[in-house]
Tab-separated table of C-alpha atoms in Angstrom:
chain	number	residue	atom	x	y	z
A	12	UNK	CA	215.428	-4.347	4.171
A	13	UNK	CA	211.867	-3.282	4.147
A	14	UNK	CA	211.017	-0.262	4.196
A	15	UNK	CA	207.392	1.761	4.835
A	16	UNK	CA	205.709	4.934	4.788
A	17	UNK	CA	203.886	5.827	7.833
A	18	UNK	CA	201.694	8.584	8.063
A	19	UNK	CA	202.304	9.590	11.590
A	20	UNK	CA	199.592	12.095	13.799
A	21	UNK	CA	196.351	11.300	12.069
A	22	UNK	CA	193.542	8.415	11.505
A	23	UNK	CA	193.688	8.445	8.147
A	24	UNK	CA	195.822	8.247	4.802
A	25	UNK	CA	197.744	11.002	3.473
A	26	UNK	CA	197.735	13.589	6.239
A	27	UNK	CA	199.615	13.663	9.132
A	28	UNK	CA	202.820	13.547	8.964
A	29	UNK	CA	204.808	10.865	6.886
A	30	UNK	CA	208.045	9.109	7.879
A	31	UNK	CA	210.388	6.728	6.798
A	32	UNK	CA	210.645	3.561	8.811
A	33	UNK	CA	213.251	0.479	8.501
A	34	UNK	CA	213.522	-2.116	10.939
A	35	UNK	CA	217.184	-3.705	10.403
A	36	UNK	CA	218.575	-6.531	11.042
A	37	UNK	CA	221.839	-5.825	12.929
A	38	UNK	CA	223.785	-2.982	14.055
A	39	UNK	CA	223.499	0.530	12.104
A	40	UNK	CA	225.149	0.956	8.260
A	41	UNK	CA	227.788	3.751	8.008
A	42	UNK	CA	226.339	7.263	8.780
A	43	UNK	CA	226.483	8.139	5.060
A	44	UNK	CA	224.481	5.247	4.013
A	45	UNK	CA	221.615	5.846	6.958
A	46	UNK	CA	221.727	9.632	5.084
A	47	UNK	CA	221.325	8.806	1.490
A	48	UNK	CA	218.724	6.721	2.658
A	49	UNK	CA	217.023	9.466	4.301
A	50	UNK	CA	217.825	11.829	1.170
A	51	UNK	CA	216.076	9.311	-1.245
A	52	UNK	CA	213.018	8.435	1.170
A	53	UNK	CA	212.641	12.754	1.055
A	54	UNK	CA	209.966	12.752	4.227
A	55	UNK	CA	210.704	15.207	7.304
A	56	UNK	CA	212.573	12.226	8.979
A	57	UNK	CA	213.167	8.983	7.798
A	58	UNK	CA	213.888	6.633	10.924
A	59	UNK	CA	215.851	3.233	11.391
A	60	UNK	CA	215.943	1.282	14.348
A	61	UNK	CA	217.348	-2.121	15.347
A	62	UNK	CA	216.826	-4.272	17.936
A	63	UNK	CA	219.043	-4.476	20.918
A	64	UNK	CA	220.098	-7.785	23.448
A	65	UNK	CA	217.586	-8.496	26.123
A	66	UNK	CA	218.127	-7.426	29.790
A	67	UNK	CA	218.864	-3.886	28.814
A	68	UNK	CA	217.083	-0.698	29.086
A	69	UNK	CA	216.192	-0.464	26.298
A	70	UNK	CA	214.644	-2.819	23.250
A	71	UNK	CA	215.514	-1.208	19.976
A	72	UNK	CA	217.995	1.468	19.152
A	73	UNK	CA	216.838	4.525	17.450
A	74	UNK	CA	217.735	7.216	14.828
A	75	UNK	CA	216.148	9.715	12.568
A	76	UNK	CA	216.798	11.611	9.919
A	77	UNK	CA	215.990	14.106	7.708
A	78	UNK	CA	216.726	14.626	3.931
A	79	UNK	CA	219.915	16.849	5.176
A	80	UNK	CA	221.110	15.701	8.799
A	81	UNK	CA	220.779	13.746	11.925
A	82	UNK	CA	218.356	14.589	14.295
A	83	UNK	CA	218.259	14.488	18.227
A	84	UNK	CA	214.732	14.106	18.474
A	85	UNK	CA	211.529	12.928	16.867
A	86	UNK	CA	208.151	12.638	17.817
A	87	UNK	CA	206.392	11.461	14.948
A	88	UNK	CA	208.594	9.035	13.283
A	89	UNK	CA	209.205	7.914	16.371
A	90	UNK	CA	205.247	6.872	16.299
A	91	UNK	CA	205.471	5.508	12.946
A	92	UNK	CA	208.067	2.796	14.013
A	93	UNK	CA	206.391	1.397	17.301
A	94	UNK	CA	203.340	1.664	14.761
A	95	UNK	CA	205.221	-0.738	12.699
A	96	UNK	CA	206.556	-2.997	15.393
A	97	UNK	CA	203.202	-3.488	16.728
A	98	UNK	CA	201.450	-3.544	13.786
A	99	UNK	CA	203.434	-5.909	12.340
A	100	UNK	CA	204.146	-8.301	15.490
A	101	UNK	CA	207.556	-7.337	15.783
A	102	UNK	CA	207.398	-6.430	19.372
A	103	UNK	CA	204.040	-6.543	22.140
A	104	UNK	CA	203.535	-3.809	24.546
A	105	UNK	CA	205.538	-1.178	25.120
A	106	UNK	CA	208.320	-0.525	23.458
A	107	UNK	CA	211.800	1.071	24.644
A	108	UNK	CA	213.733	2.761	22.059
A	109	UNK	CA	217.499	4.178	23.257
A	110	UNK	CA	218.254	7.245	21.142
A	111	UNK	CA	220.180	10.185	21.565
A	112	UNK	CA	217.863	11.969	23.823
A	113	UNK	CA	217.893	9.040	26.213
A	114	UNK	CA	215.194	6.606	26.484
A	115	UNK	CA	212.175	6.836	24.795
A	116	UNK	CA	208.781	4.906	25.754
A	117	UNK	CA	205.975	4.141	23.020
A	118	UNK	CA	202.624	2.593	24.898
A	119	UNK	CA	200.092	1.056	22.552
A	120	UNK	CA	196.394	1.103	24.007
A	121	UNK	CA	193.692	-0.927	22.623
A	122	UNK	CA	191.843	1.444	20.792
A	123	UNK	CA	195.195	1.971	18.220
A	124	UNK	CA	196.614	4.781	19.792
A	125	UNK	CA	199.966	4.924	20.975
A	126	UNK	CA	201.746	7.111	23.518
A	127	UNK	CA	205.355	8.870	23.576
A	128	UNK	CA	206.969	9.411	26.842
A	129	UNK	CA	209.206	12.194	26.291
A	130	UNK	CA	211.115	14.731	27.894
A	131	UNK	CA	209.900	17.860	28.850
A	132	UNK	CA	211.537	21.030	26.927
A	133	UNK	CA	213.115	23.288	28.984
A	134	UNK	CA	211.646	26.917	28.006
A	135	UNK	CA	213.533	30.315	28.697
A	136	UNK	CA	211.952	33.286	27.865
A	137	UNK	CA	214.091	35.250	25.449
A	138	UNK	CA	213.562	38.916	23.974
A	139	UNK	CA	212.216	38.534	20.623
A	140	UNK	CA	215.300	38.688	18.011
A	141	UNK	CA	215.558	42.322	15.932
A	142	UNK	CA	214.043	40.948	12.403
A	143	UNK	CA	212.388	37.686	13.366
A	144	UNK	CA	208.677	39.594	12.827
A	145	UNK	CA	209.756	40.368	9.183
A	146	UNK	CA	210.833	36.909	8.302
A	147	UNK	CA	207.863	35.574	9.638
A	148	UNK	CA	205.829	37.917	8.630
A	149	UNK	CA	203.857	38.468	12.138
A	150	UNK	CA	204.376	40.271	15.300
A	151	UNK	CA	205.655	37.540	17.602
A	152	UNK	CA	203.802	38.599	21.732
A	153	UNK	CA	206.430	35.952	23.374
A	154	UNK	CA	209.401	34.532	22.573
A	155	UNK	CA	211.080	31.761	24.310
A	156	UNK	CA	213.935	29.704	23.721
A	157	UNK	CA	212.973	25.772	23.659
A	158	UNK	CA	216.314	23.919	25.206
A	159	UNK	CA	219.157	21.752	22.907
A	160	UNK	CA	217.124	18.334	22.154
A	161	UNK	CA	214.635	21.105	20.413
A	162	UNK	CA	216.468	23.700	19.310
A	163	UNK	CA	213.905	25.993	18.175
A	164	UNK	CA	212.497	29.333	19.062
A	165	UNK	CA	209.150	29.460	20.093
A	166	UNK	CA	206.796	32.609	19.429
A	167	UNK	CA	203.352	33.221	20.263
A	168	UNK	CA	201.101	34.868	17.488
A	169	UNK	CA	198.530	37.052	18.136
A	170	UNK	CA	195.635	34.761	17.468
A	171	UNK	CA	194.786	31.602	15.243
A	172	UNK	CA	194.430	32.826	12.143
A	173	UNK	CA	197.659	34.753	12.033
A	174	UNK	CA	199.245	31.209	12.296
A	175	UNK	CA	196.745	29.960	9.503
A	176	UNK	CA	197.887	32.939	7.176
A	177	UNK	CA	201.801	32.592	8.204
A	178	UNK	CA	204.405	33.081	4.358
A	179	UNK	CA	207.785	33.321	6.094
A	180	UNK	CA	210.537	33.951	4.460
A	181	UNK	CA	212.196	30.325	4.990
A	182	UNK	CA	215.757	31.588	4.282
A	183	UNK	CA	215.696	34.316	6.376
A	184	UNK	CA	214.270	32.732	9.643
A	185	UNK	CA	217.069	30.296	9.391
A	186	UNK	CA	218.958	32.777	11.265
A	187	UNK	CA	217.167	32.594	14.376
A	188	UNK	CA	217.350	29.142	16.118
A	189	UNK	CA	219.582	25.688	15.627
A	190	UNK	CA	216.785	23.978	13.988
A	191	UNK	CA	213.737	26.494	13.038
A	192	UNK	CA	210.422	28.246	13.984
A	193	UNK	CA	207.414	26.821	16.007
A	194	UNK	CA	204.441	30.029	15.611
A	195	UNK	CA	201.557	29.375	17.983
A	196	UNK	CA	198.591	30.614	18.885
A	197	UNK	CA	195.506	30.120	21.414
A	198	UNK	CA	192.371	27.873	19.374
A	199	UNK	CA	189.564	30.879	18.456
A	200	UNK	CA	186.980	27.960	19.433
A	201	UNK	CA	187.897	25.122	21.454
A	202	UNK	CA	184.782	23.986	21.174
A	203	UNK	CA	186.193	22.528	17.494
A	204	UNK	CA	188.039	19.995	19.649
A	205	UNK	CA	191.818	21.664	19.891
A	206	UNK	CA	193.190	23.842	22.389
A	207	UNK	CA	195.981	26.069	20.730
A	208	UNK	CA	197.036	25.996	17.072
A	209	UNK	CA	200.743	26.084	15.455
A	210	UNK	CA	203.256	25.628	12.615
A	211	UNK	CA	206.825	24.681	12.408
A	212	UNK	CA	209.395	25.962	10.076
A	213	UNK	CA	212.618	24.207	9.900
A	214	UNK	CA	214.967	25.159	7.197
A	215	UNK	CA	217.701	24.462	8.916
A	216	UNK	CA	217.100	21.115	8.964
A	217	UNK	CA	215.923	20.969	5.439
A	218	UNK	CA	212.427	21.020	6.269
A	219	UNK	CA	210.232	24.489	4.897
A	220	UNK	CA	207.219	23.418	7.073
A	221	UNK	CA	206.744	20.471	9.216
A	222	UNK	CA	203.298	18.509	8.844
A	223	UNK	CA	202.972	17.379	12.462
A	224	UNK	CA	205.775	17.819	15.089
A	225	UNK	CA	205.653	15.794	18.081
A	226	UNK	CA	208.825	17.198	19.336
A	227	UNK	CA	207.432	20.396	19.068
A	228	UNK	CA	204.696	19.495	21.299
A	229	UNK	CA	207.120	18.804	24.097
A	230	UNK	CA	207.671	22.464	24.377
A	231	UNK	CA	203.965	23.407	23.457
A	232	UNK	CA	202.507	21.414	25.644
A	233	UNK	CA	203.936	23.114	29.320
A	234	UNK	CA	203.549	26.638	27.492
A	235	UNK	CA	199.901	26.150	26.852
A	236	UNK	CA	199.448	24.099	30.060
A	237	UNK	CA	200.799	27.093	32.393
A	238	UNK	CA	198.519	29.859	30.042
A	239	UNK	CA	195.475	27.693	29.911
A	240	UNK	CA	195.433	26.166	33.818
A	241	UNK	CA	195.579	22.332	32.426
A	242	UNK	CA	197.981	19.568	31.958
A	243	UNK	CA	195.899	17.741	29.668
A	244	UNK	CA	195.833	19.210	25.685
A	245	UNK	CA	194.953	18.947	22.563
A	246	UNK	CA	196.753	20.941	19.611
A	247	UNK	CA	196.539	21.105	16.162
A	248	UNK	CA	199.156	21.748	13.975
A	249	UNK	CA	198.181	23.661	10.845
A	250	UNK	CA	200.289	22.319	8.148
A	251	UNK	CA	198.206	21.577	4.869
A	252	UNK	CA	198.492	17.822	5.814
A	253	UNK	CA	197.530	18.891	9.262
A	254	UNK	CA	197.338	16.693	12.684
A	255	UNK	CA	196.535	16.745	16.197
A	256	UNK	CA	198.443	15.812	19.290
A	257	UNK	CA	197.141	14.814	22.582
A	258	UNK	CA	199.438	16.280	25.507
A	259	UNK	CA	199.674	15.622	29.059
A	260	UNK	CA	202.336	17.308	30.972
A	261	UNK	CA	204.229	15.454	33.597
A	262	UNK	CA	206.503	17.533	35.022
A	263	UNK	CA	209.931	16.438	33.466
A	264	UNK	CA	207.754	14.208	31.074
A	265	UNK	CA	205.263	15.008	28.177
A	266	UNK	CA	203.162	12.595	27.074
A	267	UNK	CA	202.368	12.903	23.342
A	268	UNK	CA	199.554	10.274	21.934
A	269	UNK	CA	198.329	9.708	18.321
A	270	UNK	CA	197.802	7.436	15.925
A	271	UNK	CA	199.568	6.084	12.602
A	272	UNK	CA	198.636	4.898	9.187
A	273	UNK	CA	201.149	2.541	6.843
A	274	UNK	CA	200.505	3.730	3.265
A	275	UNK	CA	203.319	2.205	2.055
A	276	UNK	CA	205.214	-0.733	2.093
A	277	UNK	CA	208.701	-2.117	0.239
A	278	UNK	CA	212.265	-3.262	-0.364
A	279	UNK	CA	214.929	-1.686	-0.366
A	280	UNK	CA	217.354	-2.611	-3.145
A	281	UNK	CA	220.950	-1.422	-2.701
């Protein structure tokens, strides 16, 4: 199998966010295979998709993972494979991947960005949990839970650069949502080309801090929307890789769009 490392959210080598990606040939190896895998790739998600019989809804089947478990959802590995399949001429247009949070849509446009139709994250405000602040190590304004394909809790910092200056205590906030921590905060100067700022902590999933989380954005993108008056975003996530994602809220939908960059490229031996 080949295998390649796609940096996922950004223009450019080595920031971003990196993932995993291997096209295979047939149906999917036993789960612990697809996880060792994962485990020896070490990136926030590795993911593996095959292609499915024509006349379906879908084209390819889809799954990601990260170093310790199975994921429901995935924005930016999601990216880096129809980055590959259209990169590499596997597959023209848009592309239909079947996963476990239904079908997913990736739409190349000529300039080399490509767009994720996702679902929309169901947000329910929630009273901000007794010790959260501490392990985060800021005063959370809002809290709001962020539905079951997400899984996290979402809090609202005061301003941008209490997210820049965020040390949580990683083993502590692991007590607080199914998968982690997404800290935002309004952009100080949106003049800089960004709307709202965040980062996302997910030790549950074996992941201290995210690089770039498109799934993230899918509950970002209608909080920000409804506070700012617009539909149409731009956030920044601000990991030390760092990356931006372009939102447009559809309702039901959110539109994520980025690019990719393949850095790496191999075989897979065993």
């Amino acid at each position: 199998m080949r295998i390649r490392i796609v940096d996922a959210f950004t223009d450019r080598p080595f920031a971003g966010n990196p993932a995993g990606v291997l096209l295979l040939d047939d149906a999917f190896p036993d789960d612990d295979r697809l996880q060792n895998i994962a485990l020896e790739v070490n990136h926030a998600e590795t993911a593996f998709a095959h292609r499915l019989p024509g006349g379906g809804e879908a084209d390819w089947a889809l799954r990601w993972f990260t170093p310790a478990t199975e994921v429901a959802m995935c924005g930016h590995a999601t990216l880096a494979t129809a980055h590959v399949l259209h990169t590499t001429g596997v597959h023209a247009g848009p592309v239909r991947f079947a996963t476990r949070s239904g079908v997913l849509v990736a739409t190349p446009a000529e300039d080399g960005s490509i767009t994720l139709d996702f679902p929309t994250a169901p947000l329910t405000p929630v009273a901000t949990p007794a010790g959260v602040a501490e392990a985060l190590g800021a005063e959370p304004l809002t809290a709001f839970d962020t539905g079951p394909n997400i899984g996290d809790l979402l809090l609202e910092l005061g301003d941008e650069k209490t997210v820049h200056a965020l040390h949580p205590d990683l083993k502590a906030l692991a007590a607080y949502s199914e998968r982690g921590i997404i800290a935002t905060a309004r952009a100080e100067n949106p003049e800089l080309g960004y709307d709202f700022v965040s980062r996302c902590f997910f030790p549950n999933v074996g992941i201290d801090e995210d690089p770039v989380t498109g799934s993230a954005h899918t509950a970002l993108a209608p909080y920000w929307s409804r506070r700012l008056g617009r539909t149409t975003l731009t956030g920044l996530q601000a990991s030390p890789r760092s990356g931006r994602v372009c939102t447009d809220l559809r309702g039901e939908r959110t539109l994520l769009t980025g690019r990719a960059v393949t850095v790496i490229e191999g075989e897979l031996l065993t």
